[in-house]
Coordinates of C-alpha atoms and ligand atoms in Angstrom, one line a residue:
X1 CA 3.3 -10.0 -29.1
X2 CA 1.3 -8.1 -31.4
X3 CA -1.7 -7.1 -28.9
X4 CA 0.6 -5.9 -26.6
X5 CA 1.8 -3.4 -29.3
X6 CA -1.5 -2.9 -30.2
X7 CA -2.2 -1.5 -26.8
X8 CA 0.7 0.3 -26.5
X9 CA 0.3 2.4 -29.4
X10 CA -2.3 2.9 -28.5
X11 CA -2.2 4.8 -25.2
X12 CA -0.6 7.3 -27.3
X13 CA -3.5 8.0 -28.9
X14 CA -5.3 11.2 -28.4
X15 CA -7.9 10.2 -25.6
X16 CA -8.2 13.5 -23.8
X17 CA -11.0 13.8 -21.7
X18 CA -11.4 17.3 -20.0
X19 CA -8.7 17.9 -17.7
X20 CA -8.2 20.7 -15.5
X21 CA -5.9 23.3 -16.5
X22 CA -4.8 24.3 -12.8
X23 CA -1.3 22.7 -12.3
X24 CA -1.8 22.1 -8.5
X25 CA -4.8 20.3 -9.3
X26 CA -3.2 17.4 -10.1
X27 CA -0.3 15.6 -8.3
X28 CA 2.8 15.7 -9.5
X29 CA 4.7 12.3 -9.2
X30 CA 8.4 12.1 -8.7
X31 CA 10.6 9.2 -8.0
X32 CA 10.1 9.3 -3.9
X33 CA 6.9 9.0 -1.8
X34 CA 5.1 12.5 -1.5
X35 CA 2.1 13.5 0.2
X36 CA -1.2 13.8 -1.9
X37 CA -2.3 17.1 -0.9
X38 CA -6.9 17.4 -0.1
X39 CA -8.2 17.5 -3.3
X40 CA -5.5 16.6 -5.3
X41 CA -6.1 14.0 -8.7
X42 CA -3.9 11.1 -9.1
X43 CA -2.6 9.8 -12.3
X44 CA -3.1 6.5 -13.2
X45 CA -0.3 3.9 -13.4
X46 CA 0.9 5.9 -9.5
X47 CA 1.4 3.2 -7.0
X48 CA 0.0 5.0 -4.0
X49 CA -0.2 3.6 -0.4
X50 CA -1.4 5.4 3.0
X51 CA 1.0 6.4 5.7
X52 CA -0.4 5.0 9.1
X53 CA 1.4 7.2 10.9
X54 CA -0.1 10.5 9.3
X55 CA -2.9 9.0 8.2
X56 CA -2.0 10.5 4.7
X57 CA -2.2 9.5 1.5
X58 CA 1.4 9.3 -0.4
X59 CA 2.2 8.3 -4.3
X60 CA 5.0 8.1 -6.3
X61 CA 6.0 6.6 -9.7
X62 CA 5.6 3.3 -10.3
X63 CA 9.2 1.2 -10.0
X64 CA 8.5 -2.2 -10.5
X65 CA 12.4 -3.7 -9.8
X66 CA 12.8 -1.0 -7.3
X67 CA 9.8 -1.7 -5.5
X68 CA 9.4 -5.1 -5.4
X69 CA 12.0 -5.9 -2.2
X70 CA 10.5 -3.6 -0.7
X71 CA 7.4 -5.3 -0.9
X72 CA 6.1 -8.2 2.1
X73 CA 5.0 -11.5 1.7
X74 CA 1.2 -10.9 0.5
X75 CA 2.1 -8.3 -1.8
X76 CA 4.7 -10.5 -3.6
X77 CA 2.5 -13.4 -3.8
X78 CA -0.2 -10.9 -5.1
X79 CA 2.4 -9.4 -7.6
X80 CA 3.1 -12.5 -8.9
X81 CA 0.5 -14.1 -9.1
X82 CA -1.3 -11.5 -11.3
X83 CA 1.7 -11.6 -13.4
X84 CA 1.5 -14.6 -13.9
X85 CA -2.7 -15.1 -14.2
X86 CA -3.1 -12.4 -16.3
X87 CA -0.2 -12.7 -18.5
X88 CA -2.4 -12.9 -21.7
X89 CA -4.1 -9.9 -20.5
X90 CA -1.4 -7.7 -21.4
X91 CA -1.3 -4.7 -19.7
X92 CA 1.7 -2.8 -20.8
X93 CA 3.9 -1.8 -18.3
X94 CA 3.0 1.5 -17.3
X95 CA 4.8 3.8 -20.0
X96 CA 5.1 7.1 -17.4
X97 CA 6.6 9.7 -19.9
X98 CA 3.8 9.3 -22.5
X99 CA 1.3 8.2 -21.1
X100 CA 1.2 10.1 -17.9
X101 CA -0.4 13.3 -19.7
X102 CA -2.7 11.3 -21.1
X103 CA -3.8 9.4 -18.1
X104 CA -3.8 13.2 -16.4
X105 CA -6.1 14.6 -19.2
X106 CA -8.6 11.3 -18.4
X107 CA -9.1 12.3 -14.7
X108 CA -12.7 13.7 -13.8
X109 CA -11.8 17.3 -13.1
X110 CA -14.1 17.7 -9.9
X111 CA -13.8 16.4 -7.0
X112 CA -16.2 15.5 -4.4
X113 CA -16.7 17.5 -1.7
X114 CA -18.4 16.6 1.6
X115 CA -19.3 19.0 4.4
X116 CA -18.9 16.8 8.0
X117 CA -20.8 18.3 10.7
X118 CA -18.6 18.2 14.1
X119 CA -20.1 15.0 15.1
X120 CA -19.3 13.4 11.9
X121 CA -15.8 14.3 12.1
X122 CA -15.8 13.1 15.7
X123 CA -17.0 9.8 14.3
X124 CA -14.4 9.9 11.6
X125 CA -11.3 10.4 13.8
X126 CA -12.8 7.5 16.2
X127 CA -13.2 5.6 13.0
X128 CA -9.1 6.3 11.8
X129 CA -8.7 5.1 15.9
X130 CA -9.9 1.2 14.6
X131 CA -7.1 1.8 12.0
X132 CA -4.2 2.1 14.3
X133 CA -5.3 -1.0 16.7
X134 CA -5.3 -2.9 13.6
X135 CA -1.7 -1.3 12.6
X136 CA -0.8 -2.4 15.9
X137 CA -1.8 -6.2 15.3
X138 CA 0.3 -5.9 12.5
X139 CA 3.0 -4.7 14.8
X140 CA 5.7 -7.7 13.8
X141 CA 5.7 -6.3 10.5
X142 CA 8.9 -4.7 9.9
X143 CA 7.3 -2.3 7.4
X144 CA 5.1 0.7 8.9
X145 CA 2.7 0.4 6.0
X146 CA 0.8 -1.9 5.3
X147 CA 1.0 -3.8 1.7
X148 CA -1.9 -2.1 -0.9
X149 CA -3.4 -6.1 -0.7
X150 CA -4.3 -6.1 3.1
X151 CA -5.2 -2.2 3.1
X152 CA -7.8 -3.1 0.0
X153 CA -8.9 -6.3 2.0
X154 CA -9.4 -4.6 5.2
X155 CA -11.4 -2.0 3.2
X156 CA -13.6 -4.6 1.9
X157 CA -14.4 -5.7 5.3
X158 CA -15.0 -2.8 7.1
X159 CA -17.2 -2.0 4.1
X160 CA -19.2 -5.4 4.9
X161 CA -19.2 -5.0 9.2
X162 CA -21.1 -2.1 8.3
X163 CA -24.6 -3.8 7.2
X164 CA -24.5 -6.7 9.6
X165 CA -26.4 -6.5 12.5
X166 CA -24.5 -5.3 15.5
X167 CA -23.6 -2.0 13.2
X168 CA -27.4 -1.5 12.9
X169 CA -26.8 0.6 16.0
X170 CA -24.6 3.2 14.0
X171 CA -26.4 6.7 12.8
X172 CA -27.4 6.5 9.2
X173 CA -25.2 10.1 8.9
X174 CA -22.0 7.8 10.6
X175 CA -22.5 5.0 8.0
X176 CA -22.7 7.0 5.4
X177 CA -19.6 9.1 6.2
X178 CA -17.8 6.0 6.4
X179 CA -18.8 4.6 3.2
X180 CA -17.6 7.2 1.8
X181 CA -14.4 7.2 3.4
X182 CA -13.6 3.7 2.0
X183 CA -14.5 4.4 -1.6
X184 CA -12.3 7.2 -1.3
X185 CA -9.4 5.6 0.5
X186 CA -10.2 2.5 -2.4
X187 CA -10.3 5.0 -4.9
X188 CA -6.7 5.9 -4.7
X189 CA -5.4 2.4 -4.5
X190 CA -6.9 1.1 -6.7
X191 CA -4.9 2.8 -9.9
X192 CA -2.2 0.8 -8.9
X193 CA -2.9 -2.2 -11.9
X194 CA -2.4 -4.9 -9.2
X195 CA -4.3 -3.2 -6.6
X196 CA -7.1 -3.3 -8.6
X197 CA -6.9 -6.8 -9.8
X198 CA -7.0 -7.6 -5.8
X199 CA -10.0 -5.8 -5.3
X200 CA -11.5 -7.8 -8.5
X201 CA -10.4 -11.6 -6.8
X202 CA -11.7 -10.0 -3.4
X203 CA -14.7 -9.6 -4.9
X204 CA -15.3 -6.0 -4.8
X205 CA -17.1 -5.2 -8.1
X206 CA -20.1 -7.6 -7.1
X207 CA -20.2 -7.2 -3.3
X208 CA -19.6 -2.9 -3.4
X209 CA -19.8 -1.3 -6.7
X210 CA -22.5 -3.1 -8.5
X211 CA -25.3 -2.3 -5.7
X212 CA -24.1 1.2 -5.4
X213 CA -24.6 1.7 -8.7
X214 CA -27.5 0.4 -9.5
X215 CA -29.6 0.3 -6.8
X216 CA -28.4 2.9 -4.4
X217 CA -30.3 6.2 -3.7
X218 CA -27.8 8.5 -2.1
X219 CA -26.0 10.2 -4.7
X220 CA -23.1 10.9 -3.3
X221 CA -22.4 7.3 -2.7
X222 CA -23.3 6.3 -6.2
X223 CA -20.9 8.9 -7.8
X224 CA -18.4 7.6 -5.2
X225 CA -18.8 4.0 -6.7
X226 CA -18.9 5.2 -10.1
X227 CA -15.6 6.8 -9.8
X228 CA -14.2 3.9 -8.2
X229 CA -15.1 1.6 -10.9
X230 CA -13.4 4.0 -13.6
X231 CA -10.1 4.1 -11.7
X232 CA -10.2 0.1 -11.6
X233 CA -11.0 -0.6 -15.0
X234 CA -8.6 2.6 -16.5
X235 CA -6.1 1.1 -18.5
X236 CA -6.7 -2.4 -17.0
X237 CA -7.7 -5.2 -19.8
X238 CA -8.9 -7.7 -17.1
X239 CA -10.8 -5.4 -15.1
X240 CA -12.7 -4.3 -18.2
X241 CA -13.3 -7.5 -19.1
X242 CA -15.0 -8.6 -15.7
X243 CA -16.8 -5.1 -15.2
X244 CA -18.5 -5.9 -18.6
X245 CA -19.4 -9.3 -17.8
X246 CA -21.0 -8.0 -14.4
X247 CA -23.0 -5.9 -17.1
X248 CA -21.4 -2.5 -15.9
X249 CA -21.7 -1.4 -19.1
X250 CA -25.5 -1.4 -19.6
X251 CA -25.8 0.2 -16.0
X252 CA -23.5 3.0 -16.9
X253 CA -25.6 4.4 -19.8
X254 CA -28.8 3.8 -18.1
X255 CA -27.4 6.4 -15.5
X256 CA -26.5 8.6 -18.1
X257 CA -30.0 8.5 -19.6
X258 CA -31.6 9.4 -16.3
X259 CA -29.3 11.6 -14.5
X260 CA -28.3 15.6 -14.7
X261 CA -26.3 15.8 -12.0
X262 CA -23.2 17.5 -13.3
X263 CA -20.8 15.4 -10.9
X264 CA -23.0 11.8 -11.6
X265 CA -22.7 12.4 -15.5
X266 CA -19.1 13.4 -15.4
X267 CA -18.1 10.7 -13.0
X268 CA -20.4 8.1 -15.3
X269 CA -18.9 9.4 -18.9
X270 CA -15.2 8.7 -17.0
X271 CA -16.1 5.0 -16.2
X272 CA -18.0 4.4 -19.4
X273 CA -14.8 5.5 -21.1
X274 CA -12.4 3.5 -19.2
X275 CA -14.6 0.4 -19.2
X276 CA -15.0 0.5 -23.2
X277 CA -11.4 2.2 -24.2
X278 CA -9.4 -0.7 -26.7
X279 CA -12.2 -2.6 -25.6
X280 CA -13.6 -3.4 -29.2
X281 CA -16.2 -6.4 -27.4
X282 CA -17.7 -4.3 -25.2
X283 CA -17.6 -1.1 -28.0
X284 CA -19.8 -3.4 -30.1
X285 CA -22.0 -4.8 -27.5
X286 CA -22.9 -1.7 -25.6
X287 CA -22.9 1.0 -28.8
X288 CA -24.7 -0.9 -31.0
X289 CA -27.8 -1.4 -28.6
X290 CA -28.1 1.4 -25.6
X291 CA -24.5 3.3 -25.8
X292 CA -25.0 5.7 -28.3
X293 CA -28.3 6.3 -27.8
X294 CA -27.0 7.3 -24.1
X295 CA -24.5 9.3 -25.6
X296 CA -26.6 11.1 -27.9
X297 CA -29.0 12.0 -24.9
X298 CA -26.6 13.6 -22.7
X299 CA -25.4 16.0 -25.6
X300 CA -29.1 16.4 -25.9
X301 CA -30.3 16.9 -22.3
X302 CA -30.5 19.9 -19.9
X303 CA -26.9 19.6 -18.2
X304 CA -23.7 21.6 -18.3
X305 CA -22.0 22.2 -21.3
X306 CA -18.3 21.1 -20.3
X307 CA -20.7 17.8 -19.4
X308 CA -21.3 17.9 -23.0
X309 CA -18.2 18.4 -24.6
X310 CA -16.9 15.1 -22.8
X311 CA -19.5 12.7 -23.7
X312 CA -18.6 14.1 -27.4
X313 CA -14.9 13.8 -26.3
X314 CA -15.8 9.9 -25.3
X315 CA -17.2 9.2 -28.8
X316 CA -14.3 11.2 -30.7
X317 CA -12.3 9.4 -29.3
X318 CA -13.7 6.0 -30.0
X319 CA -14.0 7.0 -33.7
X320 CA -10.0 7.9 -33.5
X321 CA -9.1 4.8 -31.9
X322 CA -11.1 2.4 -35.0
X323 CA -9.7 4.6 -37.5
X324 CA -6.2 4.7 -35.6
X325 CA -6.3 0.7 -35.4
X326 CA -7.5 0.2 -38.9
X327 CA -4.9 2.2 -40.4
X328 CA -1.8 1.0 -38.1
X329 CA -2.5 -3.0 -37.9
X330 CA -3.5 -4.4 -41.2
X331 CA -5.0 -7.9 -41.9
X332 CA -1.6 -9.4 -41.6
X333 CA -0.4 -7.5 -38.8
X334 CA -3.0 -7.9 -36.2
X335 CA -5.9 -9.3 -37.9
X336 CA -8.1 -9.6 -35.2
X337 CA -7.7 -6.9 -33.8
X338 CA -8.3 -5.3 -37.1
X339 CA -11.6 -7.3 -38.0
X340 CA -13.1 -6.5 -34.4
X341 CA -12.4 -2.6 -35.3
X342 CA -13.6 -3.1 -38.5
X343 CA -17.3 -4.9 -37.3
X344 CA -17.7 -1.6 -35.6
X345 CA -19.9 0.3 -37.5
X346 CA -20.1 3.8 -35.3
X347 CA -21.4 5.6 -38.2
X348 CA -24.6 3.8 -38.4
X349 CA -25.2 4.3 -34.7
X350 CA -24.6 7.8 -34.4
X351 CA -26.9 8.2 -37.5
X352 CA -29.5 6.3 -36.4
X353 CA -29.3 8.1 -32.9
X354 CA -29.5 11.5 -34.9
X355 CA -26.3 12.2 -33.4
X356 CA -25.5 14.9 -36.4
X357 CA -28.4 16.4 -35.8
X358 CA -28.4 16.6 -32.2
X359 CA -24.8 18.2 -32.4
X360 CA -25.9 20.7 -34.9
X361 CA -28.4 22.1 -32.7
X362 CA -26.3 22.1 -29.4
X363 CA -23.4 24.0 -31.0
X364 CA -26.1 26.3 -32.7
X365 CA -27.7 27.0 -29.5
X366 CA -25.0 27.8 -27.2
X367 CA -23.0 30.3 -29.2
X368 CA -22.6 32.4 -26.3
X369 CA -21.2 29.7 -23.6
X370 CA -18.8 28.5 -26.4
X371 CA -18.0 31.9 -26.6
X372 CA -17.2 32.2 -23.0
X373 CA -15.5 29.0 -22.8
X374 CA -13.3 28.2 -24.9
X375 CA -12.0 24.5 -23.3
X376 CA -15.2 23.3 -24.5
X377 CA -15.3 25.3 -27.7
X378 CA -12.0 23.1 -28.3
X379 CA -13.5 20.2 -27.7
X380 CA -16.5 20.8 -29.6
X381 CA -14.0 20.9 -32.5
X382 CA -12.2 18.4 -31.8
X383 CA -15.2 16.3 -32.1
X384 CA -16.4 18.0 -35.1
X385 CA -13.1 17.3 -36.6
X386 CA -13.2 13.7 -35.7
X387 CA -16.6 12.8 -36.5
X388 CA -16.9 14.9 -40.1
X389 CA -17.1 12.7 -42.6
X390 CA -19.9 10.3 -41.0
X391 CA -22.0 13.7 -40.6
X392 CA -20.5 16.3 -43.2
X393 CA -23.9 15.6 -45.4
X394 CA -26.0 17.2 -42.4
X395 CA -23.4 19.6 -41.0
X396 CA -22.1 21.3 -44.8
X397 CA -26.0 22.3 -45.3
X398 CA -26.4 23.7 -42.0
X399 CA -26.7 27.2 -41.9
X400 CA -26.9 28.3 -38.4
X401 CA -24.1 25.7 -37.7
X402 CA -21.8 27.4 -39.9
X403 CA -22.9 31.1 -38.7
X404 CA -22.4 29.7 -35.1
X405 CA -19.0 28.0 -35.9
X406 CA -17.8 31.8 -38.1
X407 CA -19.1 33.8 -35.1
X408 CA -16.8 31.9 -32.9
X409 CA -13.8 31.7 -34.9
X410 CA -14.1 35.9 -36.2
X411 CA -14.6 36.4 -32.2
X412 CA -11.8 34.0 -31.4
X413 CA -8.8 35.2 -33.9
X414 CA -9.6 38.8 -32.7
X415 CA -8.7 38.2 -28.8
X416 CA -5.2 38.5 -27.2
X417 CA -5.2 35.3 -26.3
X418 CA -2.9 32.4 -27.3
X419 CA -5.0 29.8 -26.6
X420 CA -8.2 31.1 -28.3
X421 CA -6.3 31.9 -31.3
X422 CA -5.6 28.1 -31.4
X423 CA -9.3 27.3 -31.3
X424 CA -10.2 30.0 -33.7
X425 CA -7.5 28.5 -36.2
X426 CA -8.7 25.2 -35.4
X427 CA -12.2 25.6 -36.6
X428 CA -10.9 27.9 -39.4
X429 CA -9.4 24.6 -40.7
X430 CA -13.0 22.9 -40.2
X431 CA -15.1 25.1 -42.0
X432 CA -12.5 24.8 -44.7
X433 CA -13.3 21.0 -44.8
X434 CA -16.8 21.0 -44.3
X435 CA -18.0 24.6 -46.6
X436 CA -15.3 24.4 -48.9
X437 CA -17.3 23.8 -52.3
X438 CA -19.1 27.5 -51.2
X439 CA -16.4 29.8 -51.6
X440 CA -17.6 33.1 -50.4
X441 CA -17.3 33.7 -46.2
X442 CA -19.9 36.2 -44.5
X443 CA -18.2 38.5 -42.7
Ligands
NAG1 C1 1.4 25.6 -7.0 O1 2.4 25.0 -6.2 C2 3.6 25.7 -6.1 C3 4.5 24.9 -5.2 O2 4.1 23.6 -5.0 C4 3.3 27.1 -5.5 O3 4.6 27.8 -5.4 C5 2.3 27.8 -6.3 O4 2.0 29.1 -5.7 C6 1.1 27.0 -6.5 N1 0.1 27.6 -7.4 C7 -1.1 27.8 -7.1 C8 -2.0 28.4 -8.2 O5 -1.6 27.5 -6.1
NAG2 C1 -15.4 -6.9 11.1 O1 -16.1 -7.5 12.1 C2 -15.5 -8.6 12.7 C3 -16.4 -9.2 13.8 O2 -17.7 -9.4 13.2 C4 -14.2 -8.1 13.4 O3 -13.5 -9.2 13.9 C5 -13.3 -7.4 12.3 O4 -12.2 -6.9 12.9 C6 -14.1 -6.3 11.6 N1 -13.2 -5.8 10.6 C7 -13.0 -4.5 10.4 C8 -12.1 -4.2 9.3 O5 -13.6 -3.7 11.0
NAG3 C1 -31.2 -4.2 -6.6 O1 -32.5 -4.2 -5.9 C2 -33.4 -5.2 -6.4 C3 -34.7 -5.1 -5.7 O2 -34.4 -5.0 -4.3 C4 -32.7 -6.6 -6.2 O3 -33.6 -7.6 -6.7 C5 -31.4 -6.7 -7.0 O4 -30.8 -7.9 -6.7 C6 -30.5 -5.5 -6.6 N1 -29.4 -5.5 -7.4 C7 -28.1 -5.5 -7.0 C8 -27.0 -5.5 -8.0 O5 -27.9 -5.4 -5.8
NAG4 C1 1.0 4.5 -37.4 O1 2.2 4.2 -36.8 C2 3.3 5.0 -37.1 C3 4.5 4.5 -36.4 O2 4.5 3.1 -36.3 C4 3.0 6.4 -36.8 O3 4.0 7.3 -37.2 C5 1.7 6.9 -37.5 O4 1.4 8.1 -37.1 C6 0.6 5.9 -37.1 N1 -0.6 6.2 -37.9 C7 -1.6 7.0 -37.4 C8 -2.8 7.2 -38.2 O5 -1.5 7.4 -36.3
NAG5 C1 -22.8 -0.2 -41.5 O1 -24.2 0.0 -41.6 C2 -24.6 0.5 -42.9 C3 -26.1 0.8 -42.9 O2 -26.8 -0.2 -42.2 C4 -24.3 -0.6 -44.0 O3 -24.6 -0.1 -45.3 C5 -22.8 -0.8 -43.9 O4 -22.5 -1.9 -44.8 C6 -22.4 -1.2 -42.5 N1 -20.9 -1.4 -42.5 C7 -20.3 -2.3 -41.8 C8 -18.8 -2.3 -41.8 O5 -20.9 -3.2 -41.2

């Protein structure tokens, strides 16, 4: 099946979004259930479930075979039926030794963190309370956990209880703290592939996420939702598919036109990126009208820098992934795939959104947090690198870019350490591409 080769090449392609270097940051999945410590990210492609008992969360790698006896009535017929619904869909089967860093390195690196006064937490543990009576109705089954399906479903209606009318009595601060708990508690379930197709069929991308994110005022909330929506569509053809016919995609970049919240545009570029990634539909339809104009105006904006270096990150690594598909699956070999990549014209958007320009003058500007941090110094080049020949007439005559790129890499090759010596011989090699026909270096 050639698309499902397609797609599985391609999650080995380099689609690195910012990832955090601190190991204990990130869970580390092994063959038997272990606890997901506060805080901790979750690689995709994990199935992950919550222990009743402990009330904790728990993941592990995903065995289909091994799993699947294990498994109750609802989550079988769930299984199967997605397998079976969604067969042309194709979603590889999760491919954990490569693409496990990769799904790692496409994880938002913050987390959000929520202060609870005591009340609220006193609210919260009455809340987890409503949990075990309804563990206990489940008492005839066998299993103490529940299957991902009913966990996702009771989710969904807890979720709705909470604006009819006899919860009108609950404190805004209660209902809010409760919200959030369910996006959060959905959040991790639903990178399991099926989980998330549940939550689709359920319903939960037009009843939950699409108000939150368009139309919600609390911000928390709508970073919550935003994040939710990029762990469903991650990897996950079908979910991408229905997220952009709900129109996602157009919300998405309208958030990142009006935002500068650090955590709301980093949460928003995630989503985009999972929503639009081997998505070539969606890349045409929302780059060529508001994308990359979106794009362009975070790079442009008042915000962080490491905010910055990912929304470049998202459109290097769109301009790999055309020039990755173009030169893997010829006419004959996947010819539509091919013709879709090839309809993309990403250099006429970026021009026409003065996206050369824009990138000259943030690298130009910012010598001295590039100099301080070099994980978005290396991204910075990595975009550079990737987007060089669509902007090589603007960048080659560019005089403070190339001062600003020298200063870096003279500063760079003269440190002790290993990984700035990378970055300094990384943009050695650019400044070879893009100043090569003026042969004499300052400095
Ligand atoms: C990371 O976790 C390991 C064991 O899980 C521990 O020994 C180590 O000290 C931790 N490192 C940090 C930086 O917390
Ligand atoms: C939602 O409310 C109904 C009654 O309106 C109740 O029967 C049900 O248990 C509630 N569900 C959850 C998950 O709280
Ligand atoms: C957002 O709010 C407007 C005005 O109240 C409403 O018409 C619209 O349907 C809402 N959109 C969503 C997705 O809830
Ligand atoms: C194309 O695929 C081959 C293996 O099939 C791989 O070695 C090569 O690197 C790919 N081309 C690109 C541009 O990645
Ligand atoms: C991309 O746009 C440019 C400028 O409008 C045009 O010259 C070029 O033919 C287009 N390329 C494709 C593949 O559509």
């Amino acid at each position: 099946m050639h698309l499902a080769k397609a797609l599985t090449i391609l999650l080995l392609a380099k689609c690195a979004i910012i990832a955090g270097k601190d190991e204990n940051k990130t869970f580390e999945a092994t063959n038997e259930w272990r606890e997901i410590k506060e805080g901790q990210e979750i690689p995709a492609g994990l199935h992950v479930r919550i222990n009743f008992q402990t009330k904790k969360k728990e993941a592990k790698l995903y065995e289909p075979e091994k799993d699947d006896h294990k498994h109750i009535a609802l989550s079988n017929v769930v299984e199967n039926e997605a397998k079976t619904k969604h067969k042309e869909a194709a979603k590889p089967a999760p491919k954990i030794s490569k693409t496990l860093s990769e799904a790692l390195k496409s994880l938002p690196k913050e987390r959000l963190s929520i202060d609870y006064s005591p009340e609220q937490l006193e609210q919260i543990k009455r809340d987890f309370k409503t949990y075990s009576e309804l563990k206990k109705s489940f008492s005839e089954l066998k299993d103490k956990f529940k299957t991902d399906a009913e966990l996702i479903t009771q989710l969904l209606d807890e979720y709705k209880n909470l604006s009819k009318e006899h919860e009108i009595s609950l404190k805004p601060q209660t209902k809010l703290a409760t919200k959030l708990r369910i996006l959060e508690d959905l959040d991790y379930l639903v990178h399991q592939i099926d989980n998330a197709l549940w939550f689709i069929d359920e319903g939960g991308l037009e009843k939950i996420l699409l108000p939150l994110v368009v139309n919600e005022t609390n911000i928390d909330l709508r970073i919550k939702a935003v994040r939710v929506l990029g762990a469903v569509t991650l990897n996950n053809p079908k979910a991408q598919i229905k997220a952009f016919e709900l129109n996602f995609g157009s919300h998405l970049t309208q958030i990142l036109v009006s935002s500068t919240a650090t955590e709301e545009l980093s949460a928003t570029l995630y989503a985009l990126g999972s929503l639009l990634r081997k998505f070539p539909l969606a890349l045409q339809k929302i780059l060529s009208t508001s994308g990359t104009q979106a794009l362009t105006t975070v790079l442009a904006k008042e915000c962080e820098l490491k905010v910055k270096a990912k929304a470049i990150t998202l459109i290097s690594d769109i301009i790999v992934e055309k020039n990755l598909v173009l030169s893997n699956y010829s006419d004959s070999d996947n010819p539509l795939a091919a013709a879709q990549y090839a309809d993309l014209n990403i250099s006429e958007w970026l021009q026409s959104n003065a996206f050369c320009e824009t990138v000259d003058r943030l690298i130009s500007t910012n010598l001295y947090e590039l100099l301080d941090q070099p994980d978005s110094a290396e991204y910075f080049v990595i975009g550079l690198e990737s987007s060089e020949k669509i902007c090589k007439s603007v960048w080659s005559t560019s005089p403070q870019l190339r001062h600003t790129l020298l200063t870096i890499k003279n500063r760079y090759m003269h440190s002790q350490n290993e990984f700035r010596i990378e970055v300094a011989q990384m943009i050695e090699r650019l400044i070879e591409v893009l100043y090569s026909s003026k042969s004499h270096e300052e400095l």
